[in-house]
Structures are given as C-alpha cells and as structure tokens.
CSV table of N, CA and C in Angstrom, one decimal:
chain,number,residue,atom,x,y,z
I,1,UNK,N,-15.1,-9.8,12.6
I,1,UNK,CA,-15.5,-10.0,11.2
I,1,UNK,C,-16.9,-9.4,10.9
I,2,UNK,N,-17.8,-9.5,11.9
I,2,UNK,CA,-19.1,-9.0,11.7
I,2,UNK,C,-19.1,-7.5,11.4
I,3,UNK,N,-18.3,-6.7,12.1
I,3,UNK,CA,-18.2,-5.3,11.8
I,3,UNK,C,-17.6,-5.0,10.4
I,4,UNK,N,-16.6,-5.8,10.0
I,4,UNK,CA,-16.1,-5.7,8.7
I,4,UNK,C,-17.1,-6.0,7.6
I,5,UNK,N,-17.9,-7.0,7.8
I,5,UNK,CA,-19.0,-7.3,6.9
I,5,UNK,C,-19.9,-6.2,6.8
I,6,UNK,N,-20.3,-5.6,7.9
I,6,UNK,CA,-21.2,-4.4,8.0
I,6,UNK,C,-20.6,-3.3,7.2
I,7,UNK,N,-19.3,-3.0,7.4
I,7,UNK,CA,-18.7,-1.9,6.6
I,7,UNK,C,-18.6,-2.1,5.1
I,8,UNK,N,-18.3,-3.3,4.8
I,8,UNK,CA,-18.2,-3.7,3.3
I,8,UNK,C,-19.6,-3.6,2.7
I,9,UNK,N,-20.6,-4.1,3.4
I,9,UNK,CA,-22.0,-4.0,2.9
I,9,UNK,C,-22.4,-2.5,2.7
I,10,UNK,N,-22.1,-1.7,3.7
I,10,UNK,CA,-22.4,-0.3,3.6
I,10,UNK,C,-21.7,0.3,2.4
I,11,UNK,N,-20.5,0.1,2.1
I,11,UNK,CA,-19.8,0.6,1.0
I,11,UNK,C,-20.5,0.1,-0.3
I,12,UNK,N,-20.8,-1.2,-0.4
I,12,UNK,CA,-21.4,-1.7,-1.6
I,12,UNK,C,-22.8,-1.2,-1.8
I,13,UNK,N,-23.5,-0.8,-0.7
I,13,UNK,CA,-24.9,-0.3,-0.9
I,13,UNK,C,-24.8,1.1,-1.7
I,14,UNK,N,-23.6,1.7,-1.6
I,14,UNK,CA,-23.5,3.0,-2.3
I,14,UNK,C,-22.7,2.8,-3.6
I,15,UNK,N,-22.5,1.5,-4.0
I,15,UNK,CA,-21.8,1.2,-5.3
I,15,UNK,C,-20.3,1.3,-5.2
I,16,UNK,N,-19.7,1.1,-4.0
I,16,UNK,CA,-18.3,1.2,-3.9
I,16,UNK,C,-17.7,-0.2,-3.5
I,17,UNK,N,-16.6,-0.6,-4.0
I,17,UNK,CA,-15.9,-1.7,-3.5
I,17,UNK,C,-15.0,-1.3,-2.3
I,18,UNK,N,-14.8,-2.2,-1.4
I,18,UNK,CA,-14.0,-1.8,-0.2
I,18,UNK,C,-12.8,-2.7,-0.1
I,19,UNK,N,-11.7,-2.0,0.3
I,19,UNK,CA,-10.4,-2.7,0.6
I,19,UNK,C,-10.2,-2.5,2.1
I,20,UNK,N,-9.4,-3.4,2.6
I,20,UNK,CA,-9.1,-3.3,4.1
I,20,UNK,C,-7.6,-2.9,4.3
I,21,UNK,N,-7.4,-1.9,5.1
I,21,UNK,CA,-6.0,-1.5,5.4
I,21,UNK,C,-5.6,-2.3,6.7
I,22,UNK,N,-4.5,-3.1,6.6
I,22,UNK,CA,-4.1,-3.9,7.7
I,22,UNK,C,-2.8,-3.4,8.2
I,23,UNK,N,-2.8,-2.9,9.4
I,23,UNK,CA,-1.6,-2.3,10.0
I,23,UNK,C,-0.7,-3.4,10.6
I,24,UNK,N,0.6,-3.5,10.2
I,24,UNK,CA,1.5,-4.5,10.6
I,24,UNK,C,1.7,-4.5,12.1
I,25,UNK,N,1.5,-3.4,12.8
I,25,UNK,CA,1.7,-3.4,14.2
I,25,UNK,C,0.7,-4.3,14.9
I,26,UNK,N,-0.4,-4.7,14.3
I,26,UNK,CA,-1.3,-5.6,14.9
I,26,UNK,C,-1.1,-7.0,14.4
I,27,UNK,N,-0.2,-7.2,13.4
I,27,UNK,CA,0.0,-8.5,12.8
I,27,UNK,C,1.5,-8.9,12.9
I,28,UNK,N,2.3,-8.2,13.7
I,28,UNK,CA,3.7,-8.4,13.7
I,28,UNK,C,4.1,-9.8,14.1
I,29,UNK,N,3.3,-10.5,14.9
I,29,UNK,CA,3.6,-11.8,15.3
I,29,UNK,C,3.0,-12.9,14.5
I,30,UNK,N,2.4,-12.5,13.4
I,30,UNK,CA,1.7,-13.4,12.5
I,30,UNK,C,2.7,-14.3,11.8
I,31,UNK,N,2.4,-15.6,11.7
I,31,UNK,CA,3.1,-16.5,10.7
I,31,UNK,C,2.1,-16.6,9.5
I,32,UNK,N,2.4,-17.4,8.6
I,32,UNK,CA,1.6,-17.5,7.4
I,32,UNK,C,0.2,-18.0,7.7
I,33,UNK,N,0.0,-18.8,8.8
I,33,UNK,CA,-1.3,-19.2,9.2
I,33,UNK,C,-2.2,-18.0,9.7
I,34,UNK,N,-1.5,-17.1,10.4
I,34,UNK,CA,-2.2,-15.9,10.8
I,34,UNK,C,-2.7,-15.1,9.6
I,35,UNK,N,-1.8,-14.9,8.6
I,35,UNK,CA,-2.1,-14.2,7.4
I,35,UNK,C,-3.3,-14.9,6.7
I,36,UNK,N,-3.2,-16.2,6.6
I,36,UNK,CA,-4.3,-17.0,5.9
I,36,UNK,C,-5.6,-16.7,6.6
I,37,UNK,N,-5.7,-16.7,7.9
I,37,UNK,CA,-6.9,-16.4,8.6
I,37,UNK,C,-7.4,-15.0,8.3
I,38,UNK,N,-6.5,-14.0,8.4
I,38,UNK,CA,-6.8,-12.6,8.2
I,38,UNK,C,-7.4,-12.4,6.7
I,39,UNK,N,-6.6,-13.0,5.8
I,39,UNK,CA,-7.0,-12.8,4.4
I,39,UNK,C,-8.3,-13.6,4.1
I,40,UNK,N,-8.5,-14.7,4.7
I,40,UNK,CA,-9.8,-15.5,4.5
I,40,UNK,C,-10.9,-14.6,5.1
I,41,UNK,N,-10.7,-14.0,6.2
I,41,UNK,CA,-11.8,-13.2,6.8
I,41,UNK,C,-12.1,-12.0,5.9
I,42,UNK,N,-11.1,-11.4,5.4
I,42,UNK,CA,-11.3,-10.2,4.4
I,42,UNK,C,-12.1,-10.7,3.2
I,43,UNK,N,-11.7,-11.9,2.7
I,43,UNK,CA,-12.5,-12.4,1.6
I,43,UNK,C,-13.9,-12.7,1.9
I,44,UNK,N,-14.1,-13.3,3.1
I,44,UNK,CA,-15.5,-13.6,3.5
I,44,UNK,C,-16.3,-12.4,3.7
I,45,UNK,N,-15.7,-11.3,4.1
I,45,UNK,CA,-16.4,-10.0,4.3
I,45,UNK,C,-16.9,-9.4,3.1
I,46,UNK,N,-16.3,-9.8,1.9
I,46,UNK,CA,-16.7,-9.2,0.7
I,46,UNK,C,-15.7,-8.1,0.2
I,47,UNK,N,-14.6,-7.9,1.0
I,47,UNK,CA,-13.6,-6.9,0.6
I,47,UNK,C,-13.0,-7.4,-0.7
I,48,UNK,N,-12.5,-6.4,-1.5
I,48,UNK,CA,-11.9,-6.7,-2.8
I,48,UNK,C,-10.4,-6.8,-2.7
I,49,UNK,N,-9.8,-6.3,-1.6
I,49,UNK,CA,-8.4,-6.3,-1.5
I,49,UNK,C,-7.9,-5.8,-0.1
I,50,UNK,N,-6.6,-5.9,0.1
I,50,UNK,CA,-6.0,-5.5,1.4
I,50,UNK,C,-4.8,-4.6,1.1
I,51,UNK,N,-4.6,-3.6,2.0
I,51,UNK,CA,-3.4,-2.8,1.9
I,51,UNK,C,-2.6,-3.2,3.2
I,52,UNK,N,-1.5,-3.9,3.0
I,52,UNK,CA,-0.7,-4.3,4.2
I,52,UNK,C,0.3,-3.3,4.5
I,53,UNK,N,0.3,-2.8,5.7
I,53,UNK,CA,1.1,-1.7,6.1
I,53,UNK,C,2.3,-2.2,7.0
I,54,UNK,N,3.5,-2.2,6.5
I,54,UNK,CA,4.7,-2.7,7.2
I,54,UNK,C,5.4,-1.5,7.9
I,55,UNK,N,4.8,-0.3,7.9
I,55,UNK,CA,5.5,0.9,8.4
I,55,UNK,C,6.0,0.7,9.8
I,56,UNK,N,5.3,-0.1,10.6
I,56,UNK,CA,5.7,-0.2,12.0
I,56,UNK,C,7.0,-1.1,12.3
I,57,UNK,N,7.5,-1.7,11.3
I,57,UNK,CA,8.6,-2.6,11.5
I,57,UNK,C,9.8,-2.3,10.6
I,58,UNK,N,10.4,-1.1,10.7
I,58,UNK,CA,11.4,-0.7,9.8
I,58,UNK,C,12.7,-1.5,9.9
I,59,UNK,N,12.9,-2.2,11.0
I,59,UNK,CA,14.2,-2.9,11.1
I,59,UNK,C,14.1,-4.3,10.7
I,60,UNK,N,13.1,-4.7,10.1
I,60,UNK,CA,12.9,-6.1,9.6
I,60,UNK,C,13.9,-6.4,8.6
I,61,UNK,N,14.5,-7.6,8.6
I,61,UNK,CA,15.5,-8.1,7.6
I,61,UNK,C,14.8,-8.1,6.3
I,62,UNK,N,15.4,-7.5,5.3
I,62,UNK,CA,14.7,-7.4,4.0
I,62,UNK,C,14.5,-8.8,3.3
I,63,UNK,N,15.4,-9.7,3.5
I,63,UNK,CA,15.2,-11.0,2.9
I,63,UNK,C,14.0,-11.7,3.5
I,64,UNK,N,13.8,-11.6,4.8
I,64,UNK,CA,12.7,-12.2,5.5
I,64,UNK,C,11.4,-11.5,5.1
I,65,UNK,N,11.4,-10.2,5.0
I,65,UNK,CA,10.2,-9.5,4.6
I,65,UNK,C,9.9,-9.9,3.1
I,66,UNK,N,10.8,-10.0,2.2
I,66,UNK,CA,10.5,-10.4,0.9
I,66,UNK,C,9.8,-11.7,0.8
I,67,UNK,N,10.3,-12.7,1.6
I,67,UNK,CA,9.6,-14.0,1.6
I,67,UNK,C,8.2,-13.9,2.2
I,68,UNK,N,8.0,-13.0,3.2
I,68,UNK,CA,6.7,-12.8,3.8
I,68,UNK,C,5.8,-12.1,2.7
I,69,UNK,N,6.3,-11.2,1.9
I,69,UNK,CA,5.5,-10.5,0.9
I,69,UNK,C,5.1,-11.6,-0.1
I,70,UNK,N,6.0,-12.4,-0.5
I,70,UNK,CA,5.6,-13.5,-1.5
I,70,UNK,C,4.5,-14.4,-1.0
I,71,UNK,N,4.6,-14.8,0.3
I,71,UNK,CA,3.6,-15.7,0.9
I,71,UNK,C,2.3,-15.0,1.0
I,72,UNK,N,2.3,-13.7,1.4
I,72,UNK,CA,1.0,-13.0,1.6
I,72,UNK,C,0.4,-12.8,0.2
I,73,UNK,N,1.2,-12.4,-0.8
I,73,UNK,CA,0.6,-12.3,-2.2
I,73,UNK,C,0.0,-13.6,-2.7
I,74,UNK,N,0.7,-14.7,-2.4
I,74,UNK,CA,0.2,-16.0,-2.9
I,74,UNK,C,-1.1,-16.3,-2.2
I,75,UNK,N,-1.2,-16.2,-0.9
I,75,UNK,CA,-2.4,-16.5,-0.2
I,75,UNK,C,-3.6,-15.5,-0.6
I,76,UNK,N,-3.3,-14.3,-0.7
I,76,UNK,CA,-4.3,-13.3,-1.1
I,76,UNK,C,-4.8,-13.7,-2.5
I,77,UNK,N,-3.9,-14.1,-3.4
I,77,UNK,CA,-4.4,-14.6,-4.7
I,77,UNK,C,-5.3,-15.7,-4.7
I,78,UNK,N,-5.1,-16.7,-3.8
I,78,UNK,CA,-6.0,-17.8,-3.6
I,78,UNK,C,-7.4,-17.3,-3.2
I,79,UNK,N,-7.4,-16.3,-2.4
I,79,UNK,CA,-8.7,-15.7,-1.9
I,79,UNK,C,-9.2,-14.6,-2.9
I,80,UNK,N,-8.6,-14.5,-4.0
I,80,UNK,CA,-9.0,-13.5,-5.0
I,80,UNK,C,-9.0,-12.1,-4.5
I,81,UNK,N,-8.0,-11.7,-3.7
I,81,UNK,CA,-7.9,-10.4,-3.2
I,81,UNK,C,-6.7,-9.6,-3.8
I,82,UNK,N,-7.0,-8.4,-4.1
I,82,UNK,CA,-5.9,-7.5,-4.6
I,82,UNK,C,-5.1,-7.1,-3.4
I,83,UNK,N,-3.8,-6.8,-3.6
I,83,UNK,CA,-2.9,-6.5,-2.5
I,83,UNK,C,-2.1,-5.2,-2.9
I,84,UNK,N,-1.9,-4.3,-1.9
I,84,UNK,CA,-1.0,-3.2,-2.0
I,84,UNK,C,-0.1,-3.4,-0.7
I,85,UNK,N,1.2,-3.2,-0.9
I,85,UNK,CA,2.1,-3.3,0.2
I,85,UNK,C,2.6,-1.9,0.5
I,86,UNK,N,2.5,-1.4,1.7
I,86,UNK,CA,2.9,-0.1,2.1
I,86,UNK,C,4.1,-0.2,3.1
I,87,UNK,N,5.0,0.6,2.9
I,87,UNK,CA,6.2,0.6,3.8
I,87,UNK,C,7.2,-0.5,3.5
I,88,UNK,N,7.3,-0.9,2.3
I,88,UNK,CA,8.2,-1.9,1.9
I,88,UNK,C,9.2,-1.3,0.9
I,89,UNK,N,10.4,-2.0,0.8
I,89,UNK,CA,11.3,-1.5,-0.2
I,89,UNK,C,10.8,-1.9,-1.6
I,90,UNK,N,11.5,-1.3,-2.6
I,90,UNK,CA,11.1,-1.7,-4.0
I,90,UNK,C,11.3,-3.2,-4.2
I,91,UNK,N,10.4,-3.8,-4.8
I,91,UNK,CA,10.4,-5.3,-5.0
I,91,UNK,C,10.1,-5.6,-6.4
I,92,UNK,N,11.1,-5.9,-7.2
I,92,UNK,CA,11.0,-6.2,-8.6
I,92,UNK,C,10.3,-7.5,-8.9
I,93,UNK,N,9.4,-7.5,-9.9
I,93,UNK,CA,8.9,-8.8,-10.4
I,93,UNK,C,7.7,-9.4,-9.6
I,94,UNK,N,7.3,-8.8,-8.5
I,94,UNK,CA,6.3,-9.4,-7.7
I,94,UNK,C,4.9,-9.4,-8.4
I,95,UNK,N,4.6,-8.3,-9.1
I,95,UNK,CA,3.3,-8.3,-9.8
I,95,UNK,C,3.2,-9.2,-11.0
I,96,UNK,N,4.4,-9.6,-11.5
I,96,UNK,CA,4.4,-10.5,-12.7
I,96,UNK,C,4.1,-11.9,-12.2
I,97,UNK,N,4.7,-12.3,-11.0
I,97,UNK,CA,4.4,-13.6,-10.5
I,97,UNK,C,3.0,-13.6,-9.8
I,98,UNK,N,2.6,-12.5,-9.2
I,98,UNK,CA,1.3,-12.5,-8.5
I,98,UNK,C,0.6,-11.3,-9.1
I,99,UNK,N,-0.2,-11.4,-10.1
I,99,UNK,CA,-0.9,-10.3,-10.7
I,99,UNK,C,-1.9,-9.6,-9.8
I,100,UNK,N,-2.2,-10.2,-8.7
I,100,UNK,CA,-3.1,-9.6,-7.7
I,100,UNK,C,-2.4,-8.5,-6.9
I,101,UNK,N,-1.1,-8.4,-7.0
I,101,UNK,CA,-0.4,-7.4,-6.3
I,101,UNK,C,-0.5,-6.1,-7.2
I,102,UNK,N,-1.2,-5.1,-6.7
I,102,UNK,CA,-1.4,-3.9,-7.4
I,102,UNK,C,-0.2,-3.0,-7.4
I,103,UNK,N,0.4,-2.8,-6.3
I,103,UNK,CA,1.6,-1.9,-6.1
I,103,UNK,C,2.2,-2.1,-4.8
I,104,UNK,N,3.4,-1.5,-4.6
I,104,UNK,CA,4.1,-1.5,-3.4
I,104,UNK,C,4.8,-0.1,-3.3
I,105,UNK,N,5.1,0.3,-2.1
I,105,UNK,CA,5.6,1.6,-1.9
I,105,UNK,C,7.1,1.8,-2.4
I,106,UNK,N,8.0,1.6,-1.6
I,106,UNK,CA,9.4,1.7,-2.0
I,106,UNK,C,9.8,3.1,-2.4
I,107,UNK,N,9.2,4.1,-1.8
I,107,UNK,CA,9.4,5.5,-2.1
I,107,UNK,C,9.0,6.4,-0.9
I,108,UNK,N,9.7,7.5,-0.8
I,108,UNK,CA,9.3,8.5,0.2
I,108,UNK,C,8.1,9.2,-0.4
I,109,UNK,N,7.0,9.2,0.4
I,109,UNK,CA,5.7,9.8,-0.1
I,109,UNK,C,5.3,11.0,0.6
I,110,UNK,N,4.1,11.5,0.2
I,110,UNK,CA,3.6,12.7,0.8
I,110,UNK,C,3.5,12.8,2.3
I,111,UNK,N,3.4,11.6,2.9
I,111,UNK,CA,3.3,11.7,4.4
I,111,UNK,C,4.5,12.3,5.0
I,112,UNK,N,5.6,12.3,4.3
I,112,UNK,CA,6.8,13.0,4.9
I,112,UNK,C,6.7,14.5,5.0
I,113,UNK,N,5.7,15.1,4.3
I,113,UNK,CA,5.5,16.5,4.3
I,113,UNK,C,4.9,16.9,5.7
I,114,UNK,N,4.5,16.0,6.5
I,114,UNK,CA,4.0,16.3,7.8
I,114,UNK,C,5.1,16.6,8.8
I,115,UNK,N,6.3,16.1,8.5
I,115,UNK,CA,7.4,16.2,9.5
I,115,UNK,C,8.3,17.4,9.2
I,116,UNK,N,8.4,18.3,10.1
I,116,UNK,CA,9.3,19.5,9.9
I,116,UNK,C,10.7,19.0,9.5
I,117,UNK,N,11.2,19.6,8.5
I,117,UNK,CA,12.6,19.3,8.0
I,117,UNK,C,12.7,18.1,7.1
I,118,UNK,N,11.6,17.4,6.9
I,118,UNK,CA,11.6,16.2,6.1
I,118,UNK,C,10.8,16.4,4.8
I,119,UNK,N,10.3,17.6,4.6
I,119,UNK,CA,9.4,17.8,3.5
I,119,UNK,C,10.1,17.4,2.2
I,120,UNK,N,9.2,16.9,1.3
I,120,UNK,CA,9.7,16.5,-0.1
I,120,UNK,C,9.7,17.7,-1.0
I,121,UNK,N,10.7,17.9,-1.8
I,121,UNK,CA,10.8,19.0,-2.7
I,121,UNK,C,10.1,18.6,-4.0
I,122,UNK,N,9.8,19.6,-4.8
I,122,UNK,CA,9.2,19.3,-6.1
I,122,UNK,C,10.2,18.5,-7.0
I,123,UNK,N,11.5,18.7,-6.8
I,123,UNK,CA,12.5,18.0,-7.5
I,123,UNK,C,12.5,16.5,-7.2
I,124,UNK,N,12.2,16.2,-6.0
I,124,UNK,CA,12.0,14.8,-5.5
I,124,UNK,C,11.0,14.1,-6.4
I,125,UNK,N,9.8,14.7,-6.6
I,125,UNK,CA,8.8,14.1,-7.4
I,125,UNK,C,9.1,14.0,-8.8
I,126,UNK,N,9.8,15.0,-9.3
I,126,UNK,CA,10.3,15.0,-10.7
I,126,UNK,C,11.2,13.9,-11.0
I,127,UNK,N,12.1,13.6,-10.1
I,127,UNK,CA,13.1,12.5,-10.3
I,127,UNK,C,12.4,11.1,-10.2
I,128,UNK,N,11.3,11.0,-9.4
I,128,UNK,CA,10.7,9.7,-9.3
I,128,UNK,C,10.2,9.2,-10.6
I,129,UNK,N,9.8,10.0,-11.5
I,129,UNK,CA,9.3,9.6,-12.8
I,129,UNK,C,10.3,8.8,-13.6
I,130,UNK,N,11.6,9.1,-13.3
I,130,UNK,CA,12.7,8.5,-14.1
I,130,UNK,C,13.5,7.5,-13.2
I,131,UNK,N,13.1,7.3,-12.0
I,131,UNK,CA,13.8,6.3,-11.1
I,131,UNK,C,12.8,5.3,-10.6
I,132,UNK,N,12.2,5.5,-9.5
I,132,UNK,CA,11.3,4.5,-8.9
I,132,UNK,C,10.1,4.1,-9.7
I,133,UNK,N,9.5,5.1,-10.4
I,133,UNK,CA,8.3,4.7,-11.2
I,133,UNK,C,8.6,3.8,-12.4
I,134,UNK,N,9.8,3.8,-12.8
I,134,UNK,CA,10.2,2.9,-13.9
I,134,UNK,C,10.2,1.4,-13.5
I,135,UNK,N,10.5,1.2,-12.2
I,135,UNK,CA,10.6,-0.2,-11.8
I,135,UNK,C,9.3,-0.9,-11.4
I,136,UNK,N,8.2,-0.3,-11.6
I,136,UNK,CA,6.9,-1.0,-11.3
I,136,UNK,C,5.9,-0.1,-10.6
I,137,UNK,N,4.7,-0.6,-10.4
I,137,UNK,CA,3.7,0.1,-9.8
I,137,UNK,C,4.0,0.6,-8.4
I,138,UNK,N,3.6,1.8,-8.1
I,138,UNK,CA,4.0,2.4,-6.8
I,138,UNK,C,2.8,2.8,-6.0
I,139,UNK,N,2.9,2.5,-4.7
I,139,UNK,CA,1.9,3.0,-3.7
I,139,UNK,C,2.3,4.4,-3.3
I,140,UNK,N,1.7,5.4,-4.0
I,140,UNK,CA,2.1,6.8,-3.8
I,140,UNK,C,0.9,7.6,-4.0
I,141,UNK,N,0.6,8.4,-3.0
I,141,UNK,CA,-0.6,9.4,-3.1
I,141,UNK,C,-0.1,10.5,-4.0
I,142,UNK,N,-0.6,10.6,-5.2
I,142,UNK,CA,-0.1,11.7,-6.1
I,142,UNK,C,-0.7,13.0,-6.0
I,143,UNK,N,-1.8,13.2,-5.2
I,143,UNK,CA,-2.5,14.4,-5.1
I,143,UNK,C,-2.9,14.7,-3.7
I,144,UNK,N,-2.6,15.9,-3.3
I,144,UNK,CA,-3.2,16.5,-2.1
I,144,UNK,C,-3.4,18.0,-2.4
I,145,UNK,N,-4.5,18.5,-1.9
I,145,UNK,CA,-4.8,19.9,-2.0
I,145,UNK,C,-4.8,20.5,-0.6
I,146,UNK,N,-4.4,19.8,0.4
I,146,UNK,CA,-4.3,20.2,1.8
I,146,UNK,C,-3.0,20.9,1.9
I,147,UNK,N,-3.0,22.2,2.3
I,147,UNK,CA,-1.8,23.0,2.3
I,147,UNK,C,-0.7,22.4,3.2
I,148,UNK,N,-1.0,21.8,4.3
I,148,UNK,CA,0.0,21.3,5.2
I,148,UNK,C,0.7,20.0,4.7
I,149,UNK,N,0.1,19.4,3.7
I,149,UNK,CA,0.6,18.2,3.1
I,149,UNK,C,1.3,18.4,1.8
I,150,UNK,N,1.2,19.6,1.2
I,150,UNK,CA,1.7,19.9,-0.1
I,150,UNK,C,3.2,20.2,0.0
I,151,UNK,N,3.8,20.5,1.1
I,151,UNK,CA,5.2,20.9,1.2
I,151,UNK,C,5.4,22.1,0.4
I,152,UNK,N,6.5,22.1,-0.4
I,152,UNK,CA,6.8,23.3,-1.2
I,152,UNK,C,6.3,23.2,-2.6
I,153,UNK,N,5.4,22.3,-2.9
I,153,UNK,CA,4.9,22.1,-4.2
I,153,UNK,C,3.7,23.1,-4.4
I,154,UNK,N,3.2,23.2,-5.6
I,154,UNK,CA,2.1,24.0,-5.9
I,154,UNK,C,0.9,23.1,-6.3
I,155,UNK,N,-0.3,23.8,-6.4
I,155,UNK,CA,-1.5,23.0,-6.8
I,155,UNK,C,-1.3,22.5,-8.2
I,156,UNK,N,-0.6,23.2,-9.1
I,156,UNK,CA,-0.3,22.7,-10.5
I,156,UNK,C,0.6,21.5,-10.4
I,157,UNK,N,1.6,21.5,-9.5
I,157,UNK,CA,2.5,20.4,-9.4
I,157,UNK,C,1.7,19.2,-8.9
I,158,UNK,N,0.8,19.4,-7.9
I,158,UNK,CA,0.0,18.3,-7.4
I,158,UNK,C,-0.9,17.7,-8.5
I,159,UNK,N,-1.5,18.5,-9.3
I,159,UNK,CA,-2.4,18.0,-10.3
I,159,UNK,C,-1.6,17.3,-11.4
I,160,UNK,N,-0.4,17.7,-11.7
I,160,UNK,CA,0.5,17.1,-12.7
I,160,UNK,C,0.9,15.7,-12.2
I,161,UNK,N,1.1,15.5,-10.9
I,161,UNK,CA,1.5,14.2,-10.4
I,161,UNK,C,0.5,13.1,-10.7
I,162,UNK,N,-0.7,13.4,-10.9
I,162,UNK,CA,-1.7,12.4,-11.2
I,162,UNK,C,-1.5,11.8,-12.6
I,163,UNK,N,-0.8,12.5,-13.4
I,163,UNK,CA,-0.5,12.0,-14.8
I,163,UNK,C,0.9,11.3,-14.8
I,164,UNK,N,1.7,11.6,-13.8
I,164,UNK,CA,3.0,11.0,-13.8
I,164,UNK,C,3.1,9.7,-13.1
I,165,UNK,N,2.4,9.6,-12.0
I,165,UNK,CA,2.4,8.3,-11.2
I,165,UNK,C,1.7,7.2,-12.0
I,166,UNK,N,2.5,6.1,-12.2
I,166,UNK,CA,2.0,5.0,-12.9
I,166,UNK,C,1.6,3.9,-11.9
I,167,UNK,N,0.4,3.6,-11.8
I,167,UNK,CA,0.0,2.6,-10.9
I,167,UNK,C,-1.5,2.1,-11.2
I,168,UNK,N,-1.8,0.8,-11.1
I,168,UNK,CA,-3.1,0.4,-11.4
I,168,UNK,C,-4.1,0.8,-10.3
I,169,UNK,N,-3.6,1.2,-9.2
I,169,UNK,CA,-4.5,1.6,-8.1
I,169,UNK,C,-3.9,2.8,-7.4
I,170,UNK,N,-4.6,3.9,-7.6
I,170,UNK,CA,-4.1,5.2,-7.0
I,170,UNK,C,-4.9,5.6,-5.8
I,171,UNK,N,-4.3,6.1,-4.8
I,171,UNK,CA,-5.0,6.7,-3.7
I,171,UNK,C,-4.9,8.2,-3.7
I,172,UNK,N,-6.1,8.8,-3.9
I,172,UNK,CA,-6.1,10.3,-4.0
I,172,UNK,C,-6.9,10.8,-2.8
C-alpha cells in the first residue's frame, strides 16, 4: 500500500488523477472480502478508480462472473471509486445500477493486432459503431499510431475512431 500511495502522490503532484489496474491473475482466489480489502486500499491510497482485468480467466462461468462484477461495482461505489471492467462480456444495465462503472470491454480490441492472423480489419471497427457501442460504454482503445498495433487500418481510420467510440473514460 505504501508504494501505491507513493505512486498516486507522484501523479497528483503533476496534476493527474491515478487509477489502479488490477490483474485478475493475482486476485483469482478472491472472495468479496478480498475485493473489499483491495478496493479499500485503493481508496486509501488516493486512487480515483480501478480497472479490473479478467483476461486471465476466460473459462469462468458467465453467471458467476456477472454476480462478481455486481459485487465489485457495489463495493467500489461505497469507496467512491470508478470502475472499468476489462476482459468481460457485454453486460447490460450495470452502469445504470452502479453509476461508478465507467465501462466494460465486451469487444475484440486493438490488442488482437499483436497476434499474427488475428488482426482486426477496418470493417470490424466500422461495425462496432452499430453493434457493441450501442449497448453501452466500452473499454476500447480507439487510437494507436504504433504501426505494429494498427493492423490494416490507416492513421485516418485510427483518428476517426476517437469520435466513434462512446465511453465516459477512454484510454488512448
């Protein structure tokens, strides 16, 4: 916790708020008490939010995960923390019940462009505006200018994505 406080203070000294990225591979055995402790620590450190990464547990039962997401969102709200869920399926209505939930993934994102044969096409991004983005805020990085992460898109395509992605919290 001391190191986290130090990092948050460093960010704040430069006028930035800090969020904490929590990898599920380190919290896979957490019950709600474990999450309460983690979120309490994040709150004490001065962090404004957490990004919970469920990417390490792709085989988790969706109904179990949805209950887990609800509980995490509720506890984070008690500690006045914003939440982003990464590596989760599309989850309708969560941000209405828990306004501290900024977004959730539920979409194949730019990280797939790192894997040969799995690159996302420009058409994939065009379709998202009429499919996934309609159902709520999305945890999606809309812009990269790194050639290896752009896939078959162009710089113009990447810039246009910043206007197409609807989310209260964008990672660029």
